[in-house]
Coordinates of C-alpha atoms in Angstrom, one line a residue:
Chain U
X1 CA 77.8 147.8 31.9
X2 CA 76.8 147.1 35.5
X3 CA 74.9 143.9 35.3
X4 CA 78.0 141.5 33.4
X5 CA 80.3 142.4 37.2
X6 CA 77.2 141.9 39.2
X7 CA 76.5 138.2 37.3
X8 CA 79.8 137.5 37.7
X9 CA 80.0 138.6 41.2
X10 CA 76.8 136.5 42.1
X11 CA 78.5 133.6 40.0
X12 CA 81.5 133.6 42.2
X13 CA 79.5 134.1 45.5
X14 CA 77.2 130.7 44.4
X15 CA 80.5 128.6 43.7
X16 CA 81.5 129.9 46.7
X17 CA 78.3 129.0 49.0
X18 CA 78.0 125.6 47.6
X19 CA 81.8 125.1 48.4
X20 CA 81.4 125.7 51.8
X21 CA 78.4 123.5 52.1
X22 CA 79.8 120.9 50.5
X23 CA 82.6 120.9 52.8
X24 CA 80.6 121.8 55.6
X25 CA 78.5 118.9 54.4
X26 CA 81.6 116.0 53.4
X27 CA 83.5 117.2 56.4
X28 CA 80.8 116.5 58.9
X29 CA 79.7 113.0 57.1
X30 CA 83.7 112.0 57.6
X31 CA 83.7 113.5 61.3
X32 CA 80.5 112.0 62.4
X33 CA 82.1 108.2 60.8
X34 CA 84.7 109.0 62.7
X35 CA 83.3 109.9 66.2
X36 CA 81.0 106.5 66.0
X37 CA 84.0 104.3 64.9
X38 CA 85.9 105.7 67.8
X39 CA 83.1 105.4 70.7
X40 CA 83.6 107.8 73.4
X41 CA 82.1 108.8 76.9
X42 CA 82.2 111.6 78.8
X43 CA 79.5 110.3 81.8
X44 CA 81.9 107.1 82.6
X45 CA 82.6 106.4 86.7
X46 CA 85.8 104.9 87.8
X47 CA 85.1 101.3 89.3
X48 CA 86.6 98.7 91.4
X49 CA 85.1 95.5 93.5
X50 CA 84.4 95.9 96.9
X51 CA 84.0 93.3 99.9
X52 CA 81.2 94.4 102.4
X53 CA 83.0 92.8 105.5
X54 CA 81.1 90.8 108.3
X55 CA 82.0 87.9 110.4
X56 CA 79.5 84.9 110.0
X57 CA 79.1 84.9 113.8
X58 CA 78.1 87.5 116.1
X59 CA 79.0 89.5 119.4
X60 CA 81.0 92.7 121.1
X61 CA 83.4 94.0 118.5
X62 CA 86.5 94.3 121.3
X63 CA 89.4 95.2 119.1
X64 CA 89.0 97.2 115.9
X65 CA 92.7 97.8 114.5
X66 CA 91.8 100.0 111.2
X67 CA 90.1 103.3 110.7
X68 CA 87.8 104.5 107.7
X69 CA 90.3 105.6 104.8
X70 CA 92.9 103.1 106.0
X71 CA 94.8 100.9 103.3
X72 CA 95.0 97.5 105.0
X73 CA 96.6 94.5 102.9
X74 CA 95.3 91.0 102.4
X75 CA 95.3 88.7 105.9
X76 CA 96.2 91.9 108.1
X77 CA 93.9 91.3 110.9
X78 CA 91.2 93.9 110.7
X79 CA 88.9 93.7 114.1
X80 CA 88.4 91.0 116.6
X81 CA 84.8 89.9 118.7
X82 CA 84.4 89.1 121.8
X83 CA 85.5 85.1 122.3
X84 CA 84.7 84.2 125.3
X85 CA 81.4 82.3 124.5
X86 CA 83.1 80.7 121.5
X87 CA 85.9 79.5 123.8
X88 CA 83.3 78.3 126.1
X89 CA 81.4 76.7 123.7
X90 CA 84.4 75.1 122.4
X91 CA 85.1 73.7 125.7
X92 CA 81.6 72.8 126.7
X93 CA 81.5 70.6 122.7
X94 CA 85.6 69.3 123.9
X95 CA 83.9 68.1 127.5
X96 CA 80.8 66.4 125.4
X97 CA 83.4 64.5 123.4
X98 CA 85.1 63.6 126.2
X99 CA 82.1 61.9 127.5
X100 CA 81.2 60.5 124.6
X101 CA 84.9 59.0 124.3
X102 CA 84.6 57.7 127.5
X103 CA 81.7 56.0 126.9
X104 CA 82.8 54.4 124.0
X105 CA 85.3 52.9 126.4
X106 CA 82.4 51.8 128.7
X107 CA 80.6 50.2 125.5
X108 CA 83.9 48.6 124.6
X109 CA 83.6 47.3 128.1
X110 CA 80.6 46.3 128.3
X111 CA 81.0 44.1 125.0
X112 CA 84.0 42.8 126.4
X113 CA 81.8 41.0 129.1
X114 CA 78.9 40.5 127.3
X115 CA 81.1 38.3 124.6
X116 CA 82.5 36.5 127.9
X117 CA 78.7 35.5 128.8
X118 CA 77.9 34.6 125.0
X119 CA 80.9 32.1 125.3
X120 CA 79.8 30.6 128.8
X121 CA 76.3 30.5 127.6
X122 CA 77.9 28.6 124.8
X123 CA 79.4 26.1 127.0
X124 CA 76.6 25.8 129.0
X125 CA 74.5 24.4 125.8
X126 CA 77.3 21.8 125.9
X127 CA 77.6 20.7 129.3
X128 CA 73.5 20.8 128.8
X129 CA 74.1 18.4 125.5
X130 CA 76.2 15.9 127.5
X131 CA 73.9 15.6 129.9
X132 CA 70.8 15.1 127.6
X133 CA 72.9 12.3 125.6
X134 CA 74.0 10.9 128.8
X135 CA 70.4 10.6 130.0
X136 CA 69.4 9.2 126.5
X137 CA 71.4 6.9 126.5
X138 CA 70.7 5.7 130.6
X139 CA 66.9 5.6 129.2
X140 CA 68.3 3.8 126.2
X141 CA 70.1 1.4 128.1
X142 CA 67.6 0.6 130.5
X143 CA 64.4 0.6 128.5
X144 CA 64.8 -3.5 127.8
X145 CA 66.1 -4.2 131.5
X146 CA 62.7 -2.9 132.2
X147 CA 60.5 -4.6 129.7
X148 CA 62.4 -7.7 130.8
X149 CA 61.9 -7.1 134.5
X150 CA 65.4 -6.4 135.7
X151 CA 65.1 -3.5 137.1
X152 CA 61.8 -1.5 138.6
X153 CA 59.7 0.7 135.8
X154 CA 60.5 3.5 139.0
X155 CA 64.1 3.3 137.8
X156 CA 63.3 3.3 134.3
X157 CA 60.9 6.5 134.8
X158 CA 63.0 8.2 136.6
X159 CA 65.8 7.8 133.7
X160 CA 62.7 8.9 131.2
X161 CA 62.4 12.3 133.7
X162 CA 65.8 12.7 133.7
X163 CA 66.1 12.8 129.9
X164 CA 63.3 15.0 129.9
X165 CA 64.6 17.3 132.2
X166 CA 68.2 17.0 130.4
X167 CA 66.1 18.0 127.1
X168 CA 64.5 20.8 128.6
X169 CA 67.8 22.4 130.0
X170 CA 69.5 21.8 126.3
X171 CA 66.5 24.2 125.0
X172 CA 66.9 26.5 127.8
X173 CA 70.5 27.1 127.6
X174 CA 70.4 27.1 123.8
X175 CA 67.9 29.9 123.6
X176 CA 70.2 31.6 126.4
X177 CA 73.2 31.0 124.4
X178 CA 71.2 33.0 121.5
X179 CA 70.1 35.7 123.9
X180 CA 73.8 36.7 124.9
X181 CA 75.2 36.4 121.7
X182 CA 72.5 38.5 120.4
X183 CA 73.2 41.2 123.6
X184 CA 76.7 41.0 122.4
X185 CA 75.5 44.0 119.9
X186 CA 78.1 46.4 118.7
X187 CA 79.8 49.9 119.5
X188 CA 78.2 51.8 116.3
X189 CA 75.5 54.1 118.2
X190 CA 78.9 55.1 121.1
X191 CA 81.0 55.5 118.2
X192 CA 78.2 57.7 116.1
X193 CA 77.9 59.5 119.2
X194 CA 81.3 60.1 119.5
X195 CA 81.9 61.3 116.0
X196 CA 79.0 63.7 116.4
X197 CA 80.3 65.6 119.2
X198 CA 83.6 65.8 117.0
X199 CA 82.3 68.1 114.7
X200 CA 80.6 69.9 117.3
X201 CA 84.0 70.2 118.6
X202 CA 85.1 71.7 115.2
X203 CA 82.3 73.8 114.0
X204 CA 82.8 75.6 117.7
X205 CA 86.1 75.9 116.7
X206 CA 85.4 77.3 113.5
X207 CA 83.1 79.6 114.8
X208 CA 85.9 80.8 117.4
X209 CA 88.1 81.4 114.4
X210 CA 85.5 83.6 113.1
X211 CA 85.6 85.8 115.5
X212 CA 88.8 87.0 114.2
X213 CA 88.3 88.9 110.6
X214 CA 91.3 89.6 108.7
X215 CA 91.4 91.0 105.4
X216 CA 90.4 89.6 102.4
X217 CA 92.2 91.5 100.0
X218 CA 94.2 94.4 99.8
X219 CA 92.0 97.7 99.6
X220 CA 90.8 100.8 101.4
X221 CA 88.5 100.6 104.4
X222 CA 85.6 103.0 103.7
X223 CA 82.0 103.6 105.5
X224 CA 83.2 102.9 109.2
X225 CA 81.6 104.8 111.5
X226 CA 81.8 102.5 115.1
X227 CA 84.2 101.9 117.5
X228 CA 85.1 99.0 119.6
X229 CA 81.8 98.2 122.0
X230 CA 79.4 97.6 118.9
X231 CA 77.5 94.7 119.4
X232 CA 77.3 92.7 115.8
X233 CA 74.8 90.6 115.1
X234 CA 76.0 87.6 112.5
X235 CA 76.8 88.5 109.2
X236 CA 76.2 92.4 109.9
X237 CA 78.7 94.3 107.6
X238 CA 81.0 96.3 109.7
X239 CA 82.9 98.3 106.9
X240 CA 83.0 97.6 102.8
X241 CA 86.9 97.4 101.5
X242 CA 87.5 98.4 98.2
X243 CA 89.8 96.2 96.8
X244 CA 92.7 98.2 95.0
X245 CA 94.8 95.4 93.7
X246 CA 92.1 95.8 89.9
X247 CA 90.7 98.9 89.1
X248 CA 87.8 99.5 86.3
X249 CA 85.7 102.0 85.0
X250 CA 82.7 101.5 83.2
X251 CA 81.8 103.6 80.5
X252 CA 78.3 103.7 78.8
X253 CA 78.2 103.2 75.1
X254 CA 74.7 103.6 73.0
X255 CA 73.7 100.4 71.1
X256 CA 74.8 102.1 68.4
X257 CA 78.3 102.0 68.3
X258 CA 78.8 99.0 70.4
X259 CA 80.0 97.3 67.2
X260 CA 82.9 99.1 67.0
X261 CA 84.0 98.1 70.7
X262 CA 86.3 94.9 70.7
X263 CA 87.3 93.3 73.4
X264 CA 91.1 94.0 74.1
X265 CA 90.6 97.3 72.5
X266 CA 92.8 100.2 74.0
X267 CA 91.2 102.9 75.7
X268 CA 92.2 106.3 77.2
X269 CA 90.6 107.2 81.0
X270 CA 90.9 110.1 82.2
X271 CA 89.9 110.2 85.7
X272 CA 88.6 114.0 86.4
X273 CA 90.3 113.9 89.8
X274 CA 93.2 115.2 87.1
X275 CA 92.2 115.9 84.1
X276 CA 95.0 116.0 82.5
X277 CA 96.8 112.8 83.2
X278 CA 95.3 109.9 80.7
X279 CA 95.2 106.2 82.2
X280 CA 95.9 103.0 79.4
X281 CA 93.5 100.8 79.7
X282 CA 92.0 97.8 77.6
X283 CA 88.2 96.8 77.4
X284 CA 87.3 94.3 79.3
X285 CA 84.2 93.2 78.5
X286 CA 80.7 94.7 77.3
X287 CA 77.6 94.5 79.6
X288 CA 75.0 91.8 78.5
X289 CA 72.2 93.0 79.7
X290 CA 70.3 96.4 81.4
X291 CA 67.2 96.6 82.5
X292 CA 64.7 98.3 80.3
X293 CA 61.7 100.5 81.4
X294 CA 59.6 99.3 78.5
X295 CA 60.3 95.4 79.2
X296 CA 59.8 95.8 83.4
X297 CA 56.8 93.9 85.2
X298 CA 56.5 91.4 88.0
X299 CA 57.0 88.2 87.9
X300 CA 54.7 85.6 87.2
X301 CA 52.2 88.4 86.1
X302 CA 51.0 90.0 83.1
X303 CA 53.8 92.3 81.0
X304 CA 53.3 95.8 82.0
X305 CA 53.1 97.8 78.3
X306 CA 52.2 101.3 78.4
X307 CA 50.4 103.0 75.8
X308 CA 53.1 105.4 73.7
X309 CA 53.2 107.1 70.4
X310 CA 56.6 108.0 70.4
X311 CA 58.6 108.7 67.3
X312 CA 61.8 109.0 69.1
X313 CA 63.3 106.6 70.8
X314 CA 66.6 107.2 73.0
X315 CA 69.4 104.6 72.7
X316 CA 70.0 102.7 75.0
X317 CA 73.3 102.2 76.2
X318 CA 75.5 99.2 77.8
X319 CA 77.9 99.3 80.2
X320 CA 81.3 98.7 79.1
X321 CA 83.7 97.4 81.6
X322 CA 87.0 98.8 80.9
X323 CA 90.0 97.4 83.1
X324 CA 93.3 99.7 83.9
X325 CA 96.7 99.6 83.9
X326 CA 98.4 100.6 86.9
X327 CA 98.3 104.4 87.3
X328 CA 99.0 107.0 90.2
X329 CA 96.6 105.6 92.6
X330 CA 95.4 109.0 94.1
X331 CA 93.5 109.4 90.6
X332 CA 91.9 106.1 91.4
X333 CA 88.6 106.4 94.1
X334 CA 85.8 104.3 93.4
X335 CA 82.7 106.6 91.6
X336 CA 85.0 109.5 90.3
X337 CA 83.7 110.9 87.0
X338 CA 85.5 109.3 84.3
X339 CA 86.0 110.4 80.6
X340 CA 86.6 107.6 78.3
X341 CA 88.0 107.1 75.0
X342 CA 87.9 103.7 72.9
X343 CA 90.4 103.2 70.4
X344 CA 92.4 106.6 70.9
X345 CA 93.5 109.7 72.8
X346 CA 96.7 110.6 74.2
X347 CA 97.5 106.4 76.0
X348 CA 96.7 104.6 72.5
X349 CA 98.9 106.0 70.5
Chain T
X1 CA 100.3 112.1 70.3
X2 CA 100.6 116.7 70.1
X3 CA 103.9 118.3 70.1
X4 CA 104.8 118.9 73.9
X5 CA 103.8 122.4 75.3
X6 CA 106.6 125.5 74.2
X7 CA 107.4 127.6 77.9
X8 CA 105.6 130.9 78.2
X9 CA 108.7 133.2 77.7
X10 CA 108.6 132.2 73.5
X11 CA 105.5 133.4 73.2
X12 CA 106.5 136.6 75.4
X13 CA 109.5 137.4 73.1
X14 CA 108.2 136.8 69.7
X15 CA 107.9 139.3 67.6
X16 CA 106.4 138.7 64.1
X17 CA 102.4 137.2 63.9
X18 CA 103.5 133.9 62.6
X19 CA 105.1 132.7 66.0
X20 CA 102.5 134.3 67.9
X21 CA 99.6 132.7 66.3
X22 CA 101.9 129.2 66.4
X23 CA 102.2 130.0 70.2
X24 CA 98.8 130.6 70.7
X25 CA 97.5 127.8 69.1
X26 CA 100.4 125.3 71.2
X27 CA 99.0 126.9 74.2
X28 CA 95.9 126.8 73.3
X29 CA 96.3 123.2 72.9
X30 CA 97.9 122.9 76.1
X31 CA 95.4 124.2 77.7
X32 CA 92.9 121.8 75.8
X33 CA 95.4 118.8 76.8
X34 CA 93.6 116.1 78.6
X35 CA 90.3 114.9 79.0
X36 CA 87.5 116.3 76.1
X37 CA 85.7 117.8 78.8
X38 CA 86.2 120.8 80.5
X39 CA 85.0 122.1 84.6
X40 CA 83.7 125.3 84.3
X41 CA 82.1 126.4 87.8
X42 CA 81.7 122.7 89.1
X43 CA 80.1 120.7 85.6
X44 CA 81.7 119.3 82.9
X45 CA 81.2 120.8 79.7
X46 CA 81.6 118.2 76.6
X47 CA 84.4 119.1 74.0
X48 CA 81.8 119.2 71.2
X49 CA 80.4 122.1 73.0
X50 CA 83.6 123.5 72.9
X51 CA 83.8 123.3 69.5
X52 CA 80.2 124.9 68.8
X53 CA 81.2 128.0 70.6
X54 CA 84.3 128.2 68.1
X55 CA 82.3 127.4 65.5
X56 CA 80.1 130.3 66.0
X57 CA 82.9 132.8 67.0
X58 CA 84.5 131.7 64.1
X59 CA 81.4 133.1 62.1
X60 CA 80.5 136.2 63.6
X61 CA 84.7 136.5 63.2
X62 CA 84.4 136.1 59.5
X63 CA 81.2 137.6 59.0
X64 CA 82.6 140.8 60.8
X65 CA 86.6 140.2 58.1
X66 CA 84.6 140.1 55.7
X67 CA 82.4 142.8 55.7
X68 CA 85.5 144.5 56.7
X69 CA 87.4 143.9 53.7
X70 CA 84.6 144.4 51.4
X71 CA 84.9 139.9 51.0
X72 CA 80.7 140.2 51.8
X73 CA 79.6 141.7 48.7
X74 CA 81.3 139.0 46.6
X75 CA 79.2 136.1 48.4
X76 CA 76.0 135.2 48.2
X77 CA 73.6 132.7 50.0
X78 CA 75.5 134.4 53.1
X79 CA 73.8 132.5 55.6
X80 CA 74.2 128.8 54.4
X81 CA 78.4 130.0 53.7
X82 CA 79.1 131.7 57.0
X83 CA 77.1 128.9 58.4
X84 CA 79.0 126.6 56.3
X85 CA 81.9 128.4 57.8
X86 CA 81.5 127.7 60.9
X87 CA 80.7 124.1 60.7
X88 CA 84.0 123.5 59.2
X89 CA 86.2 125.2 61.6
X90 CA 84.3 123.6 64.6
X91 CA 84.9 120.3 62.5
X92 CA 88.5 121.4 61.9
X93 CA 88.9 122.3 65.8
X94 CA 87.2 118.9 67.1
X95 CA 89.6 116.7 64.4
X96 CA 92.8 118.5 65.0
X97 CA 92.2 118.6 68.9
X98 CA 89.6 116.1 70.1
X99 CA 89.3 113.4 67.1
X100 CA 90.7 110.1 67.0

């Protein structure tokens, strides 16, 4: 009479235990779909690009016109070095072009009366011409008087001579006519000269404008620790500005479910500044590429394997770049723990 | 999107259960309202975490109703249905509060 309750008892407990696995079962199947279709990270950072400021030139910072923590906007002057030997190089290359400008002038001169000499030298083998024809012609003339008798053979020599002499002084003014024209030459090295200490003119210049940093975007100042009187050498970062015009956060995502990222997709931030307010945001783009411990080595050297008999192996995960949407910027600081959810929560609605 | 959070004097004022759990539950969610991860003492503790400590409440909670109100003696395979149990609710909490 005892057992038929009991069996039934046990009957109902069994349907009972295997519907609540089963559900336990199907419901955790679904849930676990669900949390890898809707990728999520809890160990995200909020991100934003920063400029590590430096002037390309060096010297005394004088003037320093913002303090850590400040917001400065783009082209607000920021510090200023010491000019003075950038002005004085600036007016020690503007005196060098000066010289060289003058002596362009000089050159142009100079070629100026060097082309006068080339002409007289060219004259000169003329007059030197005429006379050679004229004393050809005298020898010309006289040659028969002589063989005839009419005149002395000291007349006719001396005509001979004078030819000669005429023909030597046609060579000698014709090579001296070459020779000027030749030393005529041209004002290519003055002007080269010239055009050199130009741009030594501007790149002092430039460098005198460097001395003068002004922002390059608008941002935060952060990590400035000096005061007016540091010496800089060139290119030594004074301060890095976080730019605040774009603002990121970068969530990791295992390999796994990197499938079910899409560019564009809509995600929730919470920046844990405030937990409670979520930021819209959209992804961006995905990381293509992380350096792996098991792929590391140097360069132009073997491949560093190590020996392993793992049976696990961790995911790895990419960094996914997600970009916001403007928010209350006091939830925004570069490296705050972020918690980040693709494809829903309470700013994808 | 949840339903926006009810003010406290509701919940002060109401008198039959059905409210009262309703309230707890909206504050409950209020509380849970925001990021699925929760500072305790300086670290942040995931939701799923969160939802295992339900879970397991929720079974020593049943285990204790049922034995109660005499529900134990109908069951068997007690471990694998209160653990069962618990799996759903923590499912259950995580979907209605946490999932997508």
């Amino acid at each position: 009479m005892k057992r038929i309750p009991v069996s039934g008892k046990k009957t109902v407990g069994i349907i009972i235990a295997f519907l609540c696995v089963g559900t336990a079962a199907i419901f955790g199947v679904h849930v676990s779909h669900e949390d890898s279709a809707h990728p999520s990270s809890d160990s995200g950072s909020i991100d934003a690009e920063m400029v590590h400021v430096a002037s390309t030139v060096g010297g005394r910072l004088k003037e320093l016109n913002v303090s850590v923590n400040q917001h400065v906007h783009k082209g607000d002057i920021l510090y200023r070095l010491d000019s003075e030997p950038y002005e004085l190089t600036v007016r020690q290359a503007q005196a060098n072009l000066d010289l060289a400008s003058a002596e362009v002038e000089n050159q142009t001169r100079l070629l100026g009366v060097k082309t006068s000499n080339a002409a007289s030298a060219d004259e000169q083998v003329v007059r030197a011409r005429t006379n050679r024809d004229l004393a050809a012609r005298t020898v010309q003339r006289l040659q028969p008087l002589a063989g005839k008798s009419y005149i002395p053979w000291q007349q006719y020599d001396q005509a001979r001579v004078a030819l000669h002499d005429a023909e030597v002084s046609l060579a000698q003014s014709r090579n001296q006519s070459a020779a000027a024209t030749t030393a005529i030459g041209d004002l290519k090295s003055s002007l080269a000269a010239r055009d050199a200490a130009q741009t030594v003119l501007d790149l002092a210049r430039y460098e005198l404008r460097q001395t003068t940093v002004k922002a390059p975007a608008d941002g935060y100042v952060t990590s400035l620790r000096v005061k007016a009187g540091e010496v800089l050498a060139p290119s030594q970062v004074l301060f890095t500005l976080i730019a605040d015009d774009e603002w990121y956060a970068t969530a990791n995502i295992r390999e796994i479910n990197l499938s079910a990222v899409r560019i564009g997709d809509c995600v929730t931030v919470y920046s844990m500044i405030d937990r409670r307010t979520p930021i819209r945001g959209h992804v961006q783009s995905i990381g293509w590429g992380v350096l792996s411990a098991d792929s590391a080595g140097i360069a132009r050297s073997l491949p560093i394997v190590p020996r392993q008999m793992d049976w696990v192996h961790v995911a790895q995960r990419f960094p996914v770049r997600i970009q916001l949407e403007k928010t209350n910027p006091l939830l925004l600081r570069l490296g705050a723990t972020a918690t980040i959810e693709i494809r829903h929560g309470a700013a994808c609605p | 999107m949840r339903p926006p959070c009810p003010p406290l004097p509701v919940c002060r004022y109401s008198a039959s259960l059905r409210p009262g759990i309703l309230c707890f539950l909206a504050t409950a969610g209020c509380s849970l309202r925001g990021a699925p991860s929760f500072p305790i003492v300086g670290a942040y503790f995931p939701d799923w975490m969160l939802c295992g400590l339900i879970g397991i409440a929720t079974t020593i909670g049943l285990r204790v109703l049922f034995l109660l109100t005499g529900v134990d003696t109908v069951l068997s395979f007690r471990l694998f249905t209160y653990v069962a149990l618990g799996v759903v609710a923590a499912l259950t909490v995580w979907t209605l509060v946490f999932g997508p």
